[in-house]
mmCIF file of C-alpha atoms in Angstrom:
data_model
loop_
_atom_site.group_PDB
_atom_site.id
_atom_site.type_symbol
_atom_site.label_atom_id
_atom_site.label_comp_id
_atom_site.label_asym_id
_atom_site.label_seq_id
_atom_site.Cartn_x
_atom_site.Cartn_y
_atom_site.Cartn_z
ATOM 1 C CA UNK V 203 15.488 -47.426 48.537
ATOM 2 C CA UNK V 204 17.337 -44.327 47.168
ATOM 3 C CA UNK V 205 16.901 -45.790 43.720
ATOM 4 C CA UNK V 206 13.202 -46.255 43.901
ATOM 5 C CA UNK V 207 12.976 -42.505 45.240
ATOM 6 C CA UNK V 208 15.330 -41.239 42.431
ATOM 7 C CA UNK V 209 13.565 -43.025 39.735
ATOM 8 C CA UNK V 210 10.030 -41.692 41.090
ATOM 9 C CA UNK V 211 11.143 -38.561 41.204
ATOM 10 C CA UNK V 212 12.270 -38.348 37.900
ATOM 11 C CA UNK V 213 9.177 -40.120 36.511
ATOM 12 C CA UNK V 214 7.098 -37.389 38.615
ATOM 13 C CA UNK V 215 9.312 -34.482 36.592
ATOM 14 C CA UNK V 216 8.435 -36.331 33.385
ATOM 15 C CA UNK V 217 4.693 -36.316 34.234
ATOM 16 C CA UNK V 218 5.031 -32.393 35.097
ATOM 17 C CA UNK V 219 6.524 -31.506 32.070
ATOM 18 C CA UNK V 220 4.381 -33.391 29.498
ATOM 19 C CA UNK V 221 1.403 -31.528 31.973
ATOM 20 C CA UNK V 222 2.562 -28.143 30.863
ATOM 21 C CA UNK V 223 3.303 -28.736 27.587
ATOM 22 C CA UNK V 224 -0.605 -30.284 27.172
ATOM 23 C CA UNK V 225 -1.964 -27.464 28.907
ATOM 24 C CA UNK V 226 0.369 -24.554 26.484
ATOM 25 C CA UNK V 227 -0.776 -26.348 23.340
ATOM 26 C CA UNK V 228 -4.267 -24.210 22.217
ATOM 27 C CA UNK V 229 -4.828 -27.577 20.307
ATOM 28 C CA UNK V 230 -5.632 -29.606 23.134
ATOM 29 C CA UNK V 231 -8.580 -27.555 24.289
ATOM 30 C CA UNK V 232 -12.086 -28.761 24.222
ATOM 31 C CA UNK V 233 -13.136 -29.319 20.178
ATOM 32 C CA UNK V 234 -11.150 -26.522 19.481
ATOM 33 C CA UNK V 235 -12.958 -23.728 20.775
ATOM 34 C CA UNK V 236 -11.075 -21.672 22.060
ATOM 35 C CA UNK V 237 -8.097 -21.842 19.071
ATOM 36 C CA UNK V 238 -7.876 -18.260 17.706
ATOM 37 C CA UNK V 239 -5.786 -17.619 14.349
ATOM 38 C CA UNK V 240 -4.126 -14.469 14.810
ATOM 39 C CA UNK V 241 -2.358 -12.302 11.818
ATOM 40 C CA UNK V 242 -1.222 -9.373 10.912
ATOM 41 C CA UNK V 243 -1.511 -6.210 8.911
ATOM 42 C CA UNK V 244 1.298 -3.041 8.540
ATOM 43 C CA UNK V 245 1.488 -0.328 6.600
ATOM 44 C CA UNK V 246 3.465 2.769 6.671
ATOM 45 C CA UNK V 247 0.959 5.510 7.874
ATOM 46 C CA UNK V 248 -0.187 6.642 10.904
ATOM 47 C CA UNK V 249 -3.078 5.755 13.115
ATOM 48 C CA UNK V 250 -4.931 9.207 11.866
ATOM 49 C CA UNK V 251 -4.378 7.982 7.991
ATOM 50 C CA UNK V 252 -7.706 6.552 6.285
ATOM 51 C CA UNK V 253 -5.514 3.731 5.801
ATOM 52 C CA UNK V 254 -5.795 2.871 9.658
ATOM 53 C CA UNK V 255 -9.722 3.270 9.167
ATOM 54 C CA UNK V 256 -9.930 0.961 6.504
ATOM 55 C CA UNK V 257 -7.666 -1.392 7.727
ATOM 56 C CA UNK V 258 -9.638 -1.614 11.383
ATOM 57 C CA UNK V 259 -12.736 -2.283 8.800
ATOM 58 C CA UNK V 260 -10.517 -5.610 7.403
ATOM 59 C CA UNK V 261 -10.129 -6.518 10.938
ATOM 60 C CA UNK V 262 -14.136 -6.065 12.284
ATOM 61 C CA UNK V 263 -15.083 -7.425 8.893
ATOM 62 C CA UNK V 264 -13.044 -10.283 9.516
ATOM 63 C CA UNK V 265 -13.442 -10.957 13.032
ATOM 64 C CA UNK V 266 -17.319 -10.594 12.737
ATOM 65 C CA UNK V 267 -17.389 -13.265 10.421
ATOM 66 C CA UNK V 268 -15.458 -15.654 11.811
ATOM 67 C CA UNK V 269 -17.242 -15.321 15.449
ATOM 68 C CA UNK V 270 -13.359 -14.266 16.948
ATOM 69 C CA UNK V 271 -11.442 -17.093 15.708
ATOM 70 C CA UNK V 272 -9.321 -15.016 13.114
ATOM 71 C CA UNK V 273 -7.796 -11.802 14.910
ATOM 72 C CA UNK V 274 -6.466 -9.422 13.179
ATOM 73 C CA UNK V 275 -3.535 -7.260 14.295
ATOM 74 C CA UNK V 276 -2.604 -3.928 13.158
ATOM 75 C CA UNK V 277 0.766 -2.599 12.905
ATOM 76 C CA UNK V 278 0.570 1.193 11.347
ATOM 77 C CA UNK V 279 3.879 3.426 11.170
ATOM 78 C CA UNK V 280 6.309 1.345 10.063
ATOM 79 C CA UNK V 281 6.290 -1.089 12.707
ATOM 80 C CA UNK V 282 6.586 -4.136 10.714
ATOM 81 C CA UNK V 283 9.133 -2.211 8.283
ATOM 82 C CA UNK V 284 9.133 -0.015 5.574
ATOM 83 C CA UNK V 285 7.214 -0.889 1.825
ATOM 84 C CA UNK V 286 10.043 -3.403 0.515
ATOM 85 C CA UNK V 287 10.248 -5.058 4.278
ATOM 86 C CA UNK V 288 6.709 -6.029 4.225
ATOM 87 C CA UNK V 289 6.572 -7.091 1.268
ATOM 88 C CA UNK V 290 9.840 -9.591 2.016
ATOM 89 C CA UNK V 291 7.776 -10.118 5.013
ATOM 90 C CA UNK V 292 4.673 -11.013 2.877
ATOM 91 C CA UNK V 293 7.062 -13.378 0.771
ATOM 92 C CA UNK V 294 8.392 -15.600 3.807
ATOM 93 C CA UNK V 295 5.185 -15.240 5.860
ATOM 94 C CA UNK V 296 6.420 -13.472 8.925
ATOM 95 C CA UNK V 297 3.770 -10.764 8.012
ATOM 96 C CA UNK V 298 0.432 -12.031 7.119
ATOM 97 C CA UNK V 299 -1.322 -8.592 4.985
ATOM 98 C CA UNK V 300 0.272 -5.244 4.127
ATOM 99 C CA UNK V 301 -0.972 -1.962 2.602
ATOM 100 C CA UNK V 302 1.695 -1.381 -0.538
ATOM 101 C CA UNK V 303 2.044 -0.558 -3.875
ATOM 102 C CA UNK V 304 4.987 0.524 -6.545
ATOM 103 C CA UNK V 305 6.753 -1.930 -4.496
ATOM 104 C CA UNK V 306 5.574 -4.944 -5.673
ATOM 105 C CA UNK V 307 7.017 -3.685 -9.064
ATOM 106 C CA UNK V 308 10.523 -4.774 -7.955
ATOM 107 C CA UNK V 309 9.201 -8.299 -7.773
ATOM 108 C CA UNK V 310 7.042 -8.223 -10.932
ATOM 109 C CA UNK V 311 7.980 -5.451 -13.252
ATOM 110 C CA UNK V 312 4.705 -5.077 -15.187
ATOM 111 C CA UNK V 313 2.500 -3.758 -12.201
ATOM 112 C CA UNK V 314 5.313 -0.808 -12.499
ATOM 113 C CA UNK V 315 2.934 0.299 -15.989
ATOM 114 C CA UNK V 316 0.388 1.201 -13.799
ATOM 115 C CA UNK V 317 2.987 3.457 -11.826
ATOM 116 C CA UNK V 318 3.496 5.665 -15.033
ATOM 117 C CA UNK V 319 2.661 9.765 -14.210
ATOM 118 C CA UNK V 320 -0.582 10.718 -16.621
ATOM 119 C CA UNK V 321 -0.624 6.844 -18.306
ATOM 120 C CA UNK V 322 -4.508 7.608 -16.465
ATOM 121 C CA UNK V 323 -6.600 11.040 -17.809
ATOM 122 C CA UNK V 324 -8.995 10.357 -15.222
ATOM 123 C CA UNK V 325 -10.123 8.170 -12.360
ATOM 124 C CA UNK V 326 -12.497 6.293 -14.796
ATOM 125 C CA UNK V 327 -8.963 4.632 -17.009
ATOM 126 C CA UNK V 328 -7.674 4.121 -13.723
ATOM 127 C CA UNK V 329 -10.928 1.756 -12.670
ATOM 128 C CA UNK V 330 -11.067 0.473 -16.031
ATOM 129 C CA UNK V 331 -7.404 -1.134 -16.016
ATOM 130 C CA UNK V 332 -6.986 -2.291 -12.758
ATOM 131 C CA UNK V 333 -10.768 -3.689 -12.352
ATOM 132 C CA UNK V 334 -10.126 -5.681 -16.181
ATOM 133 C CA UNK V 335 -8.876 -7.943 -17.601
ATOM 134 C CA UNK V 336 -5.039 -6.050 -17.433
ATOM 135 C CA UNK V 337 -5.515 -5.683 -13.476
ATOM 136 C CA UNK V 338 -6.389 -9.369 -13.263
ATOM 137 C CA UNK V 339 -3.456 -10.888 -15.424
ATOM 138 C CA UNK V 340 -1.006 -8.100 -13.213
ATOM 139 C CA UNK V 341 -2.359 -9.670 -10.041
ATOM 140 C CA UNK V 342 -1.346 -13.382 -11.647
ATOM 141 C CA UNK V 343 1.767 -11.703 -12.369
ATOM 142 C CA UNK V 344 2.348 -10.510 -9.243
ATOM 143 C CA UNK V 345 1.249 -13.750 -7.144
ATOM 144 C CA UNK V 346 3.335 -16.213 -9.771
ATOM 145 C CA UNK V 347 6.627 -14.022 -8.775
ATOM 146 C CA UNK V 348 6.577 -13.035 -5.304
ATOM 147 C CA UNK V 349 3.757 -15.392 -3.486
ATOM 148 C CA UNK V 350 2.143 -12.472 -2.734
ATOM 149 C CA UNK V 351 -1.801 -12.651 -2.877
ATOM 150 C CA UNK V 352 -3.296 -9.268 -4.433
ATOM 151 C CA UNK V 353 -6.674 -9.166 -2.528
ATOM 152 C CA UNK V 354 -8.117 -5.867 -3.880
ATOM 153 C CA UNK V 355 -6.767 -2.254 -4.599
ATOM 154 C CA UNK V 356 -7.870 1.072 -2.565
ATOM 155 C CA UNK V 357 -8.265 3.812 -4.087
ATOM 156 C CA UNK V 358 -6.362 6.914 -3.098
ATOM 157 C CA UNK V 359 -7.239 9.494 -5.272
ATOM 158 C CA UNK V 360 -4.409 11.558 -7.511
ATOM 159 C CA UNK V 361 -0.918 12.158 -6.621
ATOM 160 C CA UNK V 362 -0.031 15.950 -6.129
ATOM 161 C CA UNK V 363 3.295 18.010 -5.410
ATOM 162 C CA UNK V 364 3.754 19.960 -2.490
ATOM 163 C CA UNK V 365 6.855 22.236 -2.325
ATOM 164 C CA UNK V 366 8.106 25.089 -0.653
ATOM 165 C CA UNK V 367 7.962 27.559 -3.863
ATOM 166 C CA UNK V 368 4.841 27.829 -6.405
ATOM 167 C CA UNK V 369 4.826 24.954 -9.213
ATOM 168 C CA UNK V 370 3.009 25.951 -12.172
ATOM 169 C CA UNK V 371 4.880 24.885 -15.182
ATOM 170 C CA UNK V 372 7.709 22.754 -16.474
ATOM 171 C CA UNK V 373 10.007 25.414 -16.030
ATOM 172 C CA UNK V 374 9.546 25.063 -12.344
ATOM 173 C CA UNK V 375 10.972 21.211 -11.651
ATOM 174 C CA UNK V 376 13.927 21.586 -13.463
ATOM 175 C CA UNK V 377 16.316 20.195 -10.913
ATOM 176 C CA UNK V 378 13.833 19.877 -8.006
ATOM 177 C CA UNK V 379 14.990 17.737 -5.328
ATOM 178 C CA UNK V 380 11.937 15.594 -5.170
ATOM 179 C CA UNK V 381 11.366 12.977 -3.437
ATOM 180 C CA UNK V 382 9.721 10.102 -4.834
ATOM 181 C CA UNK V 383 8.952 6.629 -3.382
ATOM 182 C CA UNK V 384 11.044 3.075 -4.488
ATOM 183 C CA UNK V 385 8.934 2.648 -7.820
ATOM 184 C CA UNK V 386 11.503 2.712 -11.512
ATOM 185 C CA UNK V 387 8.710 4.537 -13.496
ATOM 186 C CA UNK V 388 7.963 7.527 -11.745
ATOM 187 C CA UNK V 389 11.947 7.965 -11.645
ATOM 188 C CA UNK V 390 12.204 7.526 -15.128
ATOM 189 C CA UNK V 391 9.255 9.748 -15.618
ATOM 190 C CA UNK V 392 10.412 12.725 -13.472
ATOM 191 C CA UNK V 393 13.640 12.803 -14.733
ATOM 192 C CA UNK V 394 12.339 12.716 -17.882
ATOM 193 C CA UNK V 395 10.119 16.310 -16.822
ATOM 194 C CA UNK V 396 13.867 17.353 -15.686
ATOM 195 C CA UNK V 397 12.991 17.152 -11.734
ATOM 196 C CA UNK V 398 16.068 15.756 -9.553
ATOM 197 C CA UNK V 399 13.716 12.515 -8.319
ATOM 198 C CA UNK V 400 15.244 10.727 -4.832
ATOM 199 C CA UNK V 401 14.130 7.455 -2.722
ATOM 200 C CA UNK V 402 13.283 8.082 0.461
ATOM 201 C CA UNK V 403 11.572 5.973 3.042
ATOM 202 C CA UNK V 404 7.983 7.718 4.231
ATOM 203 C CA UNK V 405 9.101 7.630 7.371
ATOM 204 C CA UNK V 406 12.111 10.347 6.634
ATOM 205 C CA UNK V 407 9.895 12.302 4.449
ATOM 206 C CA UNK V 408 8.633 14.466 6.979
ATOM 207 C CA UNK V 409 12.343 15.601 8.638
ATOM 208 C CA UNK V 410 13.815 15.468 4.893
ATOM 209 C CA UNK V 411 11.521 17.907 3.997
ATOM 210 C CA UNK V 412 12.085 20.229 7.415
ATOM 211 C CA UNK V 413 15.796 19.668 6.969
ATOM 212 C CA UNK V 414 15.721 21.213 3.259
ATOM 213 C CA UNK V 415 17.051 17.219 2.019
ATOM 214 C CA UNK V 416 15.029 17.457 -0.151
ATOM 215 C CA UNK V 417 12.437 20.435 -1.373
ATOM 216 C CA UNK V 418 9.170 18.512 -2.553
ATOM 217 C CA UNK V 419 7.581 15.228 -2.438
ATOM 218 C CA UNK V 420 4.275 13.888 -4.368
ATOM 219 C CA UNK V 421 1.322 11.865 -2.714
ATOM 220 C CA UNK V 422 -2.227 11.713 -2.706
ATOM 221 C CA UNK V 423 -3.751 14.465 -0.650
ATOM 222 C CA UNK V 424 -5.374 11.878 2.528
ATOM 223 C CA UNK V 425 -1.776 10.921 2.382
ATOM 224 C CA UNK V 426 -0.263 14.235 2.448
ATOM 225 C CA UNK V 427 -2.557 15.539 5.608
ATOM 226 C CA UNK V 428 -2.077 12.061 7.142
ATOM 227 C CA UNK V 429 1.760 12.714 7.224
ATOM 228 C CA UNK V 430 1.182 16.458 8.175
ATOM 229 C CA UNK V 431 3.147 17.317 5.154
ATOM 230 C CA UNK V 432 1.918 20.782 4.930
ATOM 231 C CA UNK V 433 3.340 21.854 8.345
ATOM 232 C CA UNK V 434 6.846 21.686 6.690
ATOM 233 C CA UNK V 435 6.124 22.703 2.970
ATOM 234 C CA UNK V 436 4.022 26.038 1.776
ATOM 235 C CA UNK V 437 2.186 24.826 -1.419
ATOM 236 C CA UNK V 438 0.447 21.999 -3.025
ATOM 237 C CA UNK V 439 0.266 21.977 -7.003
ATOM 238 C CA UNK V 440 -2.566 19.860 -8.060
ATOM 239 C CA UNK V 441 -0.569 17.874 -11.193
ATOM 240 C CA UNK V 442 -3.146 14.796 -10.769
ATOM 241 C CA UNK V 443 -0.233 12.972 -12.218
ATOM 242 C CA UNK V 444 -1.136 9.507 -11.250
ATOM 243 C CA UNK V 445 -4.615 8.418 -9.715
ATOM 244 C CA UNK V 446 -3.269 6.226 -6.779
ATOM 245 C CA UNK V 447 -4.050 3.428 -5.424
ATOM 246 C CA UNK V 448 -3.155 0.567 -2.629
ATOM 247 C CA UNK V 449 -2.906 -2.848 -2.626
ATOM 248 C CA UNK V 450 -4.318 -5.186 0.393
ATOM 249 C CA UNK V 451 -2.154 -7.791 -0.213
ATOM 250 C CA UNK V 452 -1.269 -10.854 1.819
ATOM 251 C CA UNK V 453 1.400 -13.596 1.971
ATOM 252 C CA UNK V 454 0.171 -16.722 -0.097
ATOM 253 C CA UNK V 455 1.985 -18.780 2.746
ATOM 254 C CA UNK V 456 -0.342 -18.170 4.900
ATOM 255 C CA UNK V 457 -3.393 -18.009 2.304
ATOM 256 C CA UNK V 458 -2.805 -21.895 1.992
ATOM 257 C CA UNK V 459 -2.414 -22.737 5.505
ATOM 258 C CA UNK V 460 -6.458 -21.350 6.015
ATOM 259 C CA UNK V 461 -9.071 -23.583 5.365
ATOM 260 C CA UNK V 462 -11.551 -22.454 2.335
ATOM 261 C CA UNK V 463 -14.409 -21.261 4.897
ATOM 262 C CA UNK V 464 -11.187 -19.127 6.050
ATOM 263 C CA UNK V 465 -10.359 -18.265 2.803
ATOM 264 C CA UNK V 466 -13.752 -17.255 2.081
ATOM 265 C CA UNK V 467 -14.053 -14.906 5.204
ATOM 266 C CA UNK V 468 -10.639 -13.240 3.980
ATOM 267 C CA UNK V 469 -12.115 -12.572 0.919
ATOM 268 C CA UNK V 470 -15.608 -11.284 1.620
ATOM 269 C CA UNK V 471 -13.647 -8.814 4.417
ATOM 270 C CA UNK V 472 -11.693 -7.916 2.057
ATOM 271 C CA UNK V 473 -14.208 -6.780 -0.357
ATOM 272 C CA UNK V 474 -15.990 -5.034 2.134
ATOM 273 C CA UNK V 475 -13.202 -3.071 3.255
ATOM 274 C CA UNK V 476 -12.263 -1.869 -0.340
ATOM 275 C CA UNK V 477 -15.820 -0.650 -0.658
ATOM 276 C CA UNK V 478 -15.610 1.274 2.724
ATOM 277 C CA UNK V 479 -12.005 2.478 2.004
ATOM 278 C CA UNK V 480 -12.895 4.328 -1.739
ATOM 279 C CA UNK V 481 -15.936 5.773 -0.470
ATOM 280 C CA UNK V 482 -13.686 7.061 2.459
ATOM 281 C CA UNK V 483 -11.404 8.574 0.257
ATOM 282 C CA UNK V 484 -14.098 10.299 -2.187
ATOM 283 C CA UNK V 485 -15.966 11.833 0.731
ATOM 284 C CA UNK V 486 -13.281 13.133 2.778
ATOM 285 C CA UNK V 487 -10.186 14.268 -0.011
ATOM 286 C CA UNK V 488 -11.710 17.770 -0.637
ATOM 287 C CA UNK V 489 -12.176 18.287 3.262
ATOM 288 C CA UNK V 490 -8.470 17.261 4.108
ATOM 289 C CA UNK V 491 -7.293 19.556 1.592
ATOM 290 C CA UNK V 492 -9.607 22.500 2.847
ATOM 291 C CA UNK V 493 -8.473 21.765 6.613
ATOM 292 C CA UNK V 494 -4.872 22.104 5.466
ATOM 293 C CA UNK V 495 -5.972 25.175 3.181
ATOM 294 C CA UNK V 496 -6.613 26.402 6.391
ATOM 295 C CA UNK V 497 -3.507 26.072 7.973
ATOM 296 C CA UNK V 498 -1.502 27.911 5.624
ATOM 297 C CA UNK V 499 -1.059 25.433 2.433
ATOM 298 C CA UNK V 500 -1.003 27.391 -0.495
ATOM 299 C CA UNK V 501 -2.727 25.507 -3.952
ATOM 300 C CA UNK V 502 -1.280 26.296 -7.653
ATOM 301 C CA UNK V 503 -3.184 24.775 -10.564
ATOM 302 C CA UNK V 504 -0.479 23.809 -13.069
ATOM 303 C CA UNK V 505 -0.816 23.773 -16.746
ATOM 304 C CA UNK V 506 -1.939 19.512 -16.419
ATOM 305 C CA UNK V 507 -2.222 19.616 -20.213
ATOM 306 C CA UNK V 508 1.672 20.423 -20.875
ATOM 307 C CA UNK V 509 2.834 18.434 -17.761
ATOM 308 C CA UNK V 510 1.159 15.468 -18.867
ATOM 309 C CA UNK V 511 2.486 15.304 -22.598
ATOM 310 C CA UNK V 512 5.466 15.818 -21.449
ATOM 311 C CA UNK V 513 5.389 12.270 -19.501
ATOM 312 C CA UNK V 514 3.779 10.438 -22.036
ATOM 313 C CA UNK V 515 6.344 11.237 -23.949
ATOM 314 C CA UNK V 516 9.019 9.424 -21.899
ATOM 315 C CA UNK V 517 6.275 6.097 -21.460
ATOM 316 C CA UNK V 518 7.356 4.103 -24.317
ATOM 317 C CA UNK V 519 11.066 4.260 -23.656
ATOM 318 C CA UNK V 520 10.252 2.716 -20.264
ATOM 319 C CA UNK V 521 7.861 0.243 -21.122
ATOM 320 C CA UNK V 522 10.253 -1.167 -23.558
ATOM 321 C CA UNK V 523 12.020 -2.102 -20.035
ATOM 322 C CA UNK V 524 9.239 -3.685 -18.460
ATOM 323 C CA UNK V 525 6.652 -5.179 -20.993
ATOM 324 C CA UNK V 526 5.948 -3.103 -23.946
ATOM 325 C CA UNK V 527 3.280 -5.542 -25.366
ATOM 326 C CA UNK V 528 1.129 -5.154 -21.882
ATOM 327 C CA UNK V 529 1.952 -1.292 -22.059
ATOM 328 C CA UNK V 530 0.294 -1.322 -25.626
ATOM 329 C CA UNK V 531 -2.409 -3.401 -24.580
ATOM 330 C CA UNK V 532 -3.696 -0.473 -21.690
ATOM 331 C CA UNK V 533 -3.241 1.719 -24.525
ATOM 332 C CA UNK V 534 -5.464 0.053 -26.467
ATOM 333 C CA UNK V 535 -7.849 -0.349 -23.801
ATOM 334 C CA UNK V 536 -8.048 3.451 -22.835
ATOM 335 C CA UNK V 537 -9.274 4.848 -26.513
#
């Protein structure tokens, strides 16, 4: 009798267990309804950046069109890691989309051309590179290298310097402690101008900066205001040294675990976000600069003219490092 009670029992634990695990398993629901695909986005700004507002237009974009069952999660501020730990992340598939750039040159050297300081006279060579036929064999680059999926770039408008004493001429970076983000070419470029470039995580920019680490950094001005940048630095030289941009990028591991209609709804969103991002940027640069205008930042306009053929100068000698067939091709492509 004690048997037949121990052997019920146990087959009654059995039955419990498989229970559970059936009703744990989003699989087992009715025809799949209520299965909901959920991935995620980081970048390294805060939830006031236009970054944040153009990544929440990914998400509704996305979750619109696939009536809830993609969510998209947004981790601003580092959360998921700095530049080079997303993009790792991106590689392995532990993070599904990231907002990065120079980067991705550390994985694929050529997108590291586009990094150059004044390779671009104007926004106009910037959109006709990246949106060509040079942008489109980077982005095979890119994916071939590091499995990770180039789904558009944002725009973030030109790179400026903000320091805590007047820029206005070469004479004033020699031996600036600058700091500069994880990208080869704008080292090579800035030491070429005689500044003292350093790496530095955006997340220590701010308390470098109020520390005296370092005495200037470079970014594009949404960027700037989004990191309140001018509460610890005085002035902002407008160098336009490099018209910015961003990549939405995401991990091609998980790109070929979604269907096509999945696919599809990725890449409409992420159109649509691209579109609401640049038009973001153009209407609100000039305001973010006269709010911080307002608060005390000071604006030199530097002599762009010597600045920039002082940099071109340096371009060759790098692009010899990276792909100087590719760097003679945007040449071509920009007379």
């Amino acid at each position: 009798m004690k048997k037949i009670s121990y052997k019920l029992i146990a087959l009654m634990i059995l039955v419990g267990l498989i229970i559970a695990g059936c009703s744990n398993d989003k699989s087992s629901s009715k025809d799949g309804k209520d299965d909901v695909l959920v991935l995620k986005l980081g970048h390294i700004q805060s939830e006031n950046d236009l970054w944040q507002d153009g990544a929440e237009k990914f998400k509704e974009e996305v979750e619109e069109a696939s009536d809830g069952k993609i969510k998209i999660e947004i981790y601003p501020n580092s959360t998921l890691g700095g530049d080079r730990d997303m993009a790792e992340g991106l590689q392995v598939g532990t993070v599904d989309f990231a907002l990065i750039a120079g980067v991705l040159g550390n994985f694929e050297p050529s997108i590291q051309l586009l990094e150059l300081p004044y390779i671009f006279r104007n926004e106009e060579d910037y959109q006709k590179i990246v949106n060509g036929e040079v942008g489109q064999e980077i982005v095979d680059r890119v994916l071939k290298a590091s499995d990770i999926r180039i789904l558009d770039f944002w725009e973030r408008g030109p790179r400026h310097i903000t320091a805590n004493k007047p820029i206005n001429t070469l004479d004033d970076l020699q031996g600036l402690k600058m700091r500069i983000p994880e990208i080869k070419a704008m080292e090579h470029t800035w030491k070429g101008l005689g500044a003292a470039p350093t790496t530095m995580a955006w997340n220590e920019v701010y308390t470098g900066l109020e520390q005296n680490v370092i005495e200037a950094q470079e970014n594009p001005i949404p960027f700037i205001y989004g990191g309140r940048i001018h509460e610890v630095q005085k002035y902002i030289a407008l160098t336009a040294h490099k018209y910015e941009y961003v990549t939405l990028a995401m991990s091609d591991s998980t790109w070929s675990k979604l269907t096509k209609e999945q696919q599809k709804i990725i890449e409409q969103a992420a159109k649509k976000a691209t579109e609401f991002e640049n038009k973001l940027v153009s209407e609100q640069t000039e305001k973010l600069l006269d709010e911080m205008k307002g608060e005390g930042l000071e604006v030199t306009k530097p002599n762009i003219d010597e600045f920039a053929e002082a940099a071109r100068a340096t371009h060759e000698d790098f692009a010899k490092t990276v792909d100087l067939d590719l760097y003679h091709k945007i040449m071509k492509e920009l007379e």
